[in-house]
Amino acid sequence: MARRLGISYLEVVQVFRGVRPNSVHTWLARELMSGVCPAIVTTNFDDAIENAYTELGGNVVWLGDVGELGAGLMEGNMSGKPVLVVVANGPAFSTFLKYFTVALGAGQVVFLFKIHGDCKDAKSCIDTERQRLQGLPSFVTSVLNLLLRRTTMTFLGFSGTDLATHPNYIRIISSADVANIRWLLRESDAEPDCFPAFREKLGTERFQVIRGSMVGTINSSDKTIEERLNQWAINYVGSLRAVLTIHDLCQEAKLPTADVEKLLVGYGTGVPASPTIKSVSLLALFTQHFRRLSNAGQREADPVDFVATNLGTALTISTNSQEIITNEVRIINLARKSSKFVKAHRLKDALETIREAILMRRRLFTDSRDFFSAYKLLIVYAVVLDAIGLEKEATIRLQDAKDTAILAGDSTGIEFTTELLSTRKIDIVPVKSVAHVPGPVTENDLLVSIPAFDNTVVLHNGFSNASLLRAHLNRALLVGDYVAFAPNYFNNRSLITEVLFDSEGSLRTEILCFLRPLLPLSQVCKVKEKQADGKETVKTFTLDIRASPNPIMAYRLNCQVNMVGFLAEIIPDEFIAKIDAFYQAHPHLIYWYDYNAIGSNYPRRLLNLTNVVGIPEEDPRHLVYSAMKSFSELCLSDSYLTRSKLYDFGDLFEDGLSMAAFEKKHMTAWLSPEATPEIREKAQYVMKCRAIFQKDRLKYADLLKLVADSPYLLNMPLTFSFSMCADDNEMELVEVIKPSLAENDGVEQTEILDYLNAGQIRVFELARLDMAQLVTFRESKEAVSFRNALRVLNKMTPKTPGFVETQESVVQAGKKLFEFLYKELPDVDSRPLLDVKNVGGGVVKAKHIAILEKISFTVNMSSPIQAVFDIPRFEIPGIFPAVKRSLKEE
């Protein structure tokens, strides 16, 4: 139905607006209002919970426009009424992750997360197989990860059917080591198929099934909704759409027409006098129209021609939708015409016609996900190429068809193309073998830093975080010899559990061969110890990391997980232990550095950055710089300064700190009577500023994070220089930190050169490169030439003769690398078409006809359902080369 009706299908959710809450909704709203439950997650579209909350005297605010939201929350708090914040679309989820995670469970507001969208915004809704197969957007899964980590999640009235084929759909499997689940089933309910997997991953203590019933009763039917549904059917379905929808259902269910007609005996074929359209009436209308199609001799084909010739009179649709439908029909008719040419052994005409269809699709539907049959066009194209005798090219196009189906979330298309590819024996691209044992390292190796690997980087743009991280990794390995793996990267859960390990929990050693962990030789650690009287004291000791038999695990446990002032995301020790074991076997990959030599870089750059004068008081930077400078000076007065401490100060972690918790963790000694008046006054000022920042996060949070992150960007312990793979977020950080790089005279000064960008490649294609393909591309002459040119540049300073010419050679090599990759990694749904001018001969075989017979095309009867998220693109080479400003010899 969704395929036929397009965006009109989602308009059906409008019928749930203004639904009267039942006693269950009222009970849930009361649990929210009392603070017993800090948040509810629902897949329902209706606004019954919101209405119940309002009836109980609470205020409801929809998280959308940040300015409006701020005013709404202020009004709610000023009136003394509890505030329910509804989070229901992409911008809302992203805003929550950016500004409001600290409010979760804090008692000021409660949240309603509508992960499938809201009836007030049809475009936000997820209710089709296609959308579900694509998975929930990353901004939704990030919220689910947060809730699973910080709360006990109780499932009420949720069937779990979505999880039978996709058990990690709501992130329970990927958060299995920290999740606590309670699932309510009625006494008579059978357990969903996903339960065994949950018990295996979580254990019986953290996954418990409760038998019973919810408080309240659920109405068996709602006359208002029934009437609205009937009206929707009249407005958006109509007789012709009903014909096509039922036709699709029959095909999907593989029901012979005769069997369908048996269901209609006794119901007649006329339109009922009542405006209420019942299902039997739709079937009756289907019978009537199907007979017309059959009599016209079109029974064997999809009724596309019939639709094309009857659009004007049969449908009442907008001009825009009619144009879209007309374009769809034009493209599909060309594809069907090409199939007829194949059957008639007219291969030249078939090739020209399907090329025209594909080019028209790309022109009229630039996003292939908006044209549901895009992958089918590529199958027809592949069949024609195969019949001509271009078997390798045909295989490439079949793989493109499969990838296009994956992009669209079409399970049928994925299954069909997988079956077709399984019968072919041709390697598309010869690839190098993958090594699981690393090669040697040298002083000339080009190390690449990836800021996006930091666990504090926000990637919530809709696309899978794991895919984004894999794309970052692949790009870095194309432009550098090794990736510098900073210690804080071990706190990135998605990177560790979804990139460095496969879905079966096996370590991807072929990736680790190219990662060089950066570890300090030793480090001073401060850990909390509980005394016999129950009090906690802080113990200071120096950890000799290099002498440890398991250095990575030792660093993680002593310098991150248990160390005061550092953040460590909860990641199972078994993952870190396996990584540690790999590097114990290959210790030459570890990059050892002296922490004391670089430990002062971060605070020095931060103080230089915040020591700006002349900023007007009304500018948010005035207060942020002043407060951060004061807090940094306090930290350095008797201890050390880390970015984690600044994140605590700015309340930038998802697991935030209340004012009381922050004072206890960081400020107690400076606020005590024993502190000097100067220290105490500065500490009081810091607490006052933090209270302001917490109260107005919308105004200050972004700037606080920018100032905390920028000096950290270059705090990498590499002896000479490095390059950064960066994108928009990191580019902003670079611009902020540049002025602070010249504050220190000497050999350690760094200069960031101009950003290198020759073009863009879509993340989907970059992320899907396996290591065998990646190694093949790394050894191409274009990639080798670029790395060699960059390696020469990294041995220079701006004063070295030939520096400008060498820098230009790097730019030119980067352009050639992009041109090579763009040719090898085109968008799978937009690969340049083969220009076959002389098509002669060729053999049309029975297998070609059989494939074409299995293809049926679907016409949306409205504007297509929009994809839930855009697919980002990465710039190539996408790096900031960094060189030293001077050398000892100079």
PDB file of N, CA and C in Angstrom, residues 342-387:
ATOM      1  N   VAL A 342      14.069  -6.984 -25.720  1.00  0.00           N
ATOM      2  CA  VAL A 342      14.899  -8.163 -25.434  1.00  0.00           C
ATOM      3  C   VAL A 342      14.189  -9.419 -25.924  1.00  0.00           C
ATOM      4  N   LYS A 343      12.925  -9.533 -25.592  1.00  0.00           N
ATOM      5  CA  LYS A 343      12.164 -10.722 -26.002  1.00  0.00           C
ATOM      6  C   LYS A 343      12.081 -10.848 -27.523  1.00  0.00           C
ATOM      7  N   ALA A 344      12.165  -9.689 -28.193  1.00  0.00           N
ATOM      8  CA  ALA A 344      12.124  -9.697 -29.658  1.00  0.00           C
ATOM      9  C   ALA A 344      13.524  -9.782 -30.259  1.00  0.00           C
ATOM     10  N   HIS A 345      14.553  -9.991 -29.405  1.00  0.00           N
ATOM     11  CA  HIS A 345      15.948 -10.112 -29.839  1.00  0.00           C
ATOM     12  C   HIS A 345      16.461  -8.836 -30.499  1.00  0.00           C
ATOM     13  N   ARG A 346      15.905  -7.701 -30.114  1.00  0.00           N
ATOM     14  CA  ARG A 346      16.358  -6.407 -30.634  1.00  0.00           C
ATOM     15  C   ARG A 346      17.228  -5.740 -29.541  1.00  0.00           C
ATOM     16  N   LEU A 347      18.447  -6.233 -29.376  1.00  0.00           N
ATOM     17  CA  LEU A 347      19.264  -5.842 -28.233  1.00  0.00           C
ATOM     18  C   LEU A 347      19.750  -4.398 -28.314  1.00  0.00           C
ATOM     19  N   LYS A 348      20.037  -3.901 -29.512  1.00  0.00           N
ATOM     20  CA  LYS A 348      20.473  -2.510 -29.627  1.00  0.00           C
ATOM     21  C   LYS A 348      19.361  -1.578 -29.170  1.00  0.00           C
ATOM     22  N   ASP A 349      18.134  -1.845 -29.615  1.00  0.00           N
ATOM     23  CA  ASP A 349      16.996  -1.019 -29.188  1.00  0.00           C
ATOM     24  C   ASP A 349      16.755  -1.172 -27.690  1.00  0.00           C
ATOM     25  N   ALA A 350      16.926  -2.396 -27.179  1.00  0.00           N
ATOM     26  CA  ALA A 350      16.735  -2.635 -25.749  1.00  0.00           C
ATOM     27  C   ALA A 350      17.726  -1.829 -24.930  1.00  0.00           C
ATOM     28  N   LEU A 351      19.007  -1.792 -25.371  1.00  0.00           N
ATOM     29  CA  LEU A 351      20.047  -1.073 -24.639  1.00  0.00           C
ATOM     30  C   LEU A 351      19.776   0.428 -24.665  1.00  0.00           C
ATOM     31  N   GLU A 352      19.454   0.969 -25.825  1.00  0.00           N
ATOM     32  CA  GLU A 352      19.189   2.405 -25.926  1.00  0.00           C
ATOM     33  C   GLU A 352      17.991   2.806 -25.071  1.00  0.00           C
ATOM     34  N   THR A 353      16.982   1.963 -25.022  1.00  0.00           N
ATOM     35  CA  THR A 353      15.752   2.299 -24.293  1.00  0.00           C
ATOM     36  C   THR A 353      15.963   2.254 -22.779  1.00  0.00           C
ATOM     37  N   ILE A 354      16.654   1.232 -22.288  1.00  0.00           N
ATOM     38  CA  ILE A 354      16.862   1.144 -20.832  1.00  0.00           C
ATOM     39  C   ILE A 354      17.845   2.218 -20.377  1.00  0.00           C
ATOM     40  N   ARG A 355      18.813   2.574 -21.216  1.00  0.00           N
ATOM     41  CA  ARG A 355      19.714   3.693 -20.887  1.00  0.00           C
ATOM     42  C   ARG A 355      18.898   4.974 -20.749  1.00  0.00           C
ATOM     43  N   GLU A 356      17.961   5.187 -21.664  1.00  0.00           N
ATOM     44  CA  GLU A 356      17.110   6.374 -21.596  1.00  0.00           C
ATOM     45  C   GLU A 356      16.288   6.382 -20.307  1.00  0.00           C
ATOM     46  N   ALA A 357      15.782   5.207 -19.922  1.00  0.00           N
ATOM     47  CA  ALA A 357      14.981   5.107 -18.691  1.00  0.00           C
ATOM     48  C   ALA A 357      15.818   5.446 -17.458  1.00  0.00           C
ATOM     49  N   ILE A 358      17.038   4.908 -17.398  1.00  0.00           N
ATOM     50  CA  ILE A 358      17.905   5.139 -16.228  1.00  0.00           C
ATOM     51  C   ILE A 358      18.316   6.606 -16.156  1.00  0.00           C
ATOM     52  N   LEU A 359      18.685   7.185 -17.286  1.00  0.00           N
ATOM     53  CA  LEU A 359      19.081   8.592 -17.295  1.00  0.00           C
ATOM     54  C   LEU A 359      17.911   9.495 -16.916  1.00  0.00           C
ATOM     55  N   MET A 360      16.709   9.138 -17.368  1.00  0.00           N
ATOM     56  CA  MET A 360      15.530   9.913 -16.998  1.00  0.00           C
ATOM     57  C   MET A 360      15.279   9.819 -15.494  1.00  0.00           C
ATOM     58  N   ARG A 361      15.458   8.614 -14.934  1.00  0.00           N
ATOM     59  CA  ARG A 361      15.283   8.463 -13.479  1.00  0.00           C
ATOM     60  C   ARG A 361      16.263   9.351 -12.732  1.00  0.00           C
ATOM     61  N   ARG A 362      17.519   9.371 -13.162  1.00  0.00           N
ATOM     62  CA  ARG A 362      18.527  10.177 -12.472  1.00  0.00           C
ATOM     63  C   ARG A 362      18.234  11.672 -12.590  1.00  0.00           C
ATOM     64  N   ARG A 363      17.637  12.073 -13.679  1.00  0.00           N
ATOM     65  CA  ARG A 363      17.327  13.478 -13.882  1.00  0.00           C
ATOM     66  C   ARG A 363      16.097  13.914 -13.085  1.00  0.00           C
ATOM     67  N   LEU A 364      15.083  13.060 -13.063  1.00  0.00           N
ATOM     68  CA  LEU A 364      13.815  13.429 -12.438  1.00  0.00           C
ATOM     69  C   LEU A 364      13.720  13.022 -10.973  1.00  0.00           C
ATOM     70  N   PHE A 365      14.457  11.986 -10.581  1.00  0.00           N
ATOM     71  CA  PHE A 365      14.475  11.509  -9.192  1.00  0.00           C
ATOM     72  C   PHE A 365      15.941  11.382  -8.775  1.00  0.00           C
ATOM     73  N   THR A 366      16.534  12.494  -8.360  1.00  0.00           N
ATOM     74  CA  THR A 366      17.979  12.501  -8.095  1.00  0.00           C
ATOM     75  C   THR A 366      18.364  11.567  -6.958  1.00  0.00           C
ATOM     76  N   ASP A 367      17.480  11.375  -5.993  1.00  0.00           N
ATOM     77  CA  ASP A 367      17.705  10.400  -4.927  1.00  0.00           C
ATOM     78  C   ASP A 367      16.980   9.121  -5.334  1.00  0.00           C
ATOM     79  N   SER A 368      17.740   8.060  -5.587  1.00  0.00           N
ATOM     80  CA  SER A 368      17.115   6.827  -6.078  1.00  0.00           C
ATOM     81  C   SER A 368      16.099   6.265  -5.102  1.00  0.00           C
ATOM     82  N   ARG A 369      16.183   6.640  -3.828  1.00  0.00           N
ATOM     83  CA  ARG A 369      15.236   6.149  -2.836  1.00  0.00           C
ATOM     84  C   ARG A 369      13.838   6.708  -3.056  1.00  0.00           C
ATOM     85  N   ASP A 370      13.735   7.782  -3.858  1.00  0.00           N
ATOM     86  CA  ASP A 370      12.431   8.357  -4.169  1.00  0.00           C
ATOM     87  C   ASP A 370      11.755   7.660  -5.344  1.00  0.00           C
ATOM     88  N   PHE A 371      12.483   6.783  -6.018  1.00  0.00           N
ATOM     89  CA  PHE A 371      11.906   6.018  -7.131  1.00  0.00           C
ATOM     90  C   PHE A 371      12.043   4.551  -6.767  1.00  0.00           C
ATOM     91  N   PHE A 372      10.947   3.962  -6.325  1.00  0.00           N
ATOM     92  CA  PHE A 372      11.033   2.655  -5.688  1.00  0.00           C
ATOM     93  C   PHE A 372      11.553   1.568  -6.612  1.00  0.00           C
ATOM     94  N   SER A 373      11.380   1.726  -7.906  1.00  0.00           N
ATOM     95  CA  SER A 373      11.810   0.689  -8.853  1.00  0.00           C
ATOM     96  C   SER A 373      13.193   0.947  -9.422  1.00  0.00           C
ATOM     97  N   ALA A 374      13.981   1.807  -8.784  1.00  0.00           N
ATOM     98  CA  ALA A 374      15.300   2.169  -9.324  1.00  0.00           C
ATOM     99  C   ALA A 374      16.179   0.942  -9.518  1.00  0.00           C
ATOM    100  N   TYR A 375      16.163   0.021  -8.556  1.00  0.00           N
ATOM    101  CA  TYR A 375      17.033  -1.160  -8.678  1.00  0.00           C
ATOM    102  C   TYR A 375      16.562  -2.069  -9.803  1.00  0.00           C
ATOM    103  N   LYS A 376      15.260  -2.049 -10.105  1.00  0.00           N
ATOM    104  CA  LYS A 376      14.733  -2.900 -11.174  1.00  0.00           C
ATOM    105  C   LYS A 376      15.231  -2.424 -12.541  1.00  0.00           C
ATOM    106  N   LEU A 377      15.366  -1.113 -12.700  1.00  0.00           N
ATOM    107  CA  LEU A 377      15.921  -0.590 -13.955  1.00  0.00           C
ATOM    108  C   LEU A 377      17.319  -1.145 -14.180  1.00  0.00           C
ATOM    109  N   LEU A 378      18.110  -1.215 -13.105  1.00  0.00           N
ATOM    110  CA  LEU A 378      19.478  -1.711 -13.222  1.00  0.00           C
ATOM    111  C   LEU A 378      19.503  -3.213 -13.529  1.00  0.00           C
ATOM    112  N   ILE A 379      18.508  -3.939 -13.039  1.00  0.00           N
ATOM    113  CA  ILE A 379      18.436  -5.371 -13.376  1.00  0.00           C
ATOM    114  C   ILE A 379      18.170  -5.540 -14.867  1.00  0.00           C
ATOM    115  N   VAL A 380      17.223  -4.773 -15.401  1.00  0.00           N
ATOM    116  CA  VAL A 380      16.937  -4.846 -16.846  1.00  0.00           C
ATOM    117  C   VAL A 380      18.196  -4.488 -17.634  1.00  0.00           C
ATOM    118  N   TYR A 381      18.888  -3.453 -17.191  1.00  0.00           N
ATOM    119  CA  TYR A 381      20.132  -3.031 -17.854  1.00  0.00           C
ATOM    120  C   TYR A 381      21.157  -4.166 -17.832  1.00  0.00           C
ATOM    121  N   ALA A 382      21.287  -4.824 -16.683  1.00  0.00           N
ATOM    122  CA  ALA A 382      22.236  -5.940 -16.557  1.00  0.00           C
ATOM    123  C   ALA A 382      21.849  -7.095 -17.477  1.00  0.00           C
ATOM    124  N   VAL A 383      20.576  -7.371 -17.580  1.00  0.00           N
ATOM    125  CA  VAL A 383      20.115  -8.457 -18.471  1.00  0.00           C
ATOM    126  C   VAL A 383      20.489  -8.149 -19.914  1.00  0.00           C
ATOM    127  N   VAL A 384      20.281  -6.906 -20.334  1.00  0.00           N
ATOM    128  CA  VAL A 384      20.615  -6.519 -21.711  1.00  0.00           C
ATOM    129  C   VAL A 384      22.118  -6.661 -21.939  1.00  0.00           C
ATOM    130  N   LEU A 385      22.929  -6.181 -20.997  1.00  0.00           N
ATOM    131  CA  LEU A 385      24.381  -6.284 -21.144  1.00  0.00           C
ATOM    132  C   LEU A 385      24.824  -7.741 -21.196  1.00  0.00           C
ATOM    133  N   ASP A 386      24.213  -8.570 -20.376  1.00  0.00           N
ATOM    134  CA  ASP A 386      24.572  -9.983 -20.361  1.00  0.00           C
ATOM    135  C   ASP A 386      24.220 -10.654 -21.686  1.00  0.00           C
ATOM    136  N   ALA A 387      23.068 -10.305 -22.243  1.00  0.00           N
ATOM    137  CA  ALA A 387      22.667 -10.879 -23.526  1.00  0.00           C
ATOM    138  C   ALA A 387      23.607 -10.440 -24.645  1.00  0.00           C
TER     139      ALA A 387
END
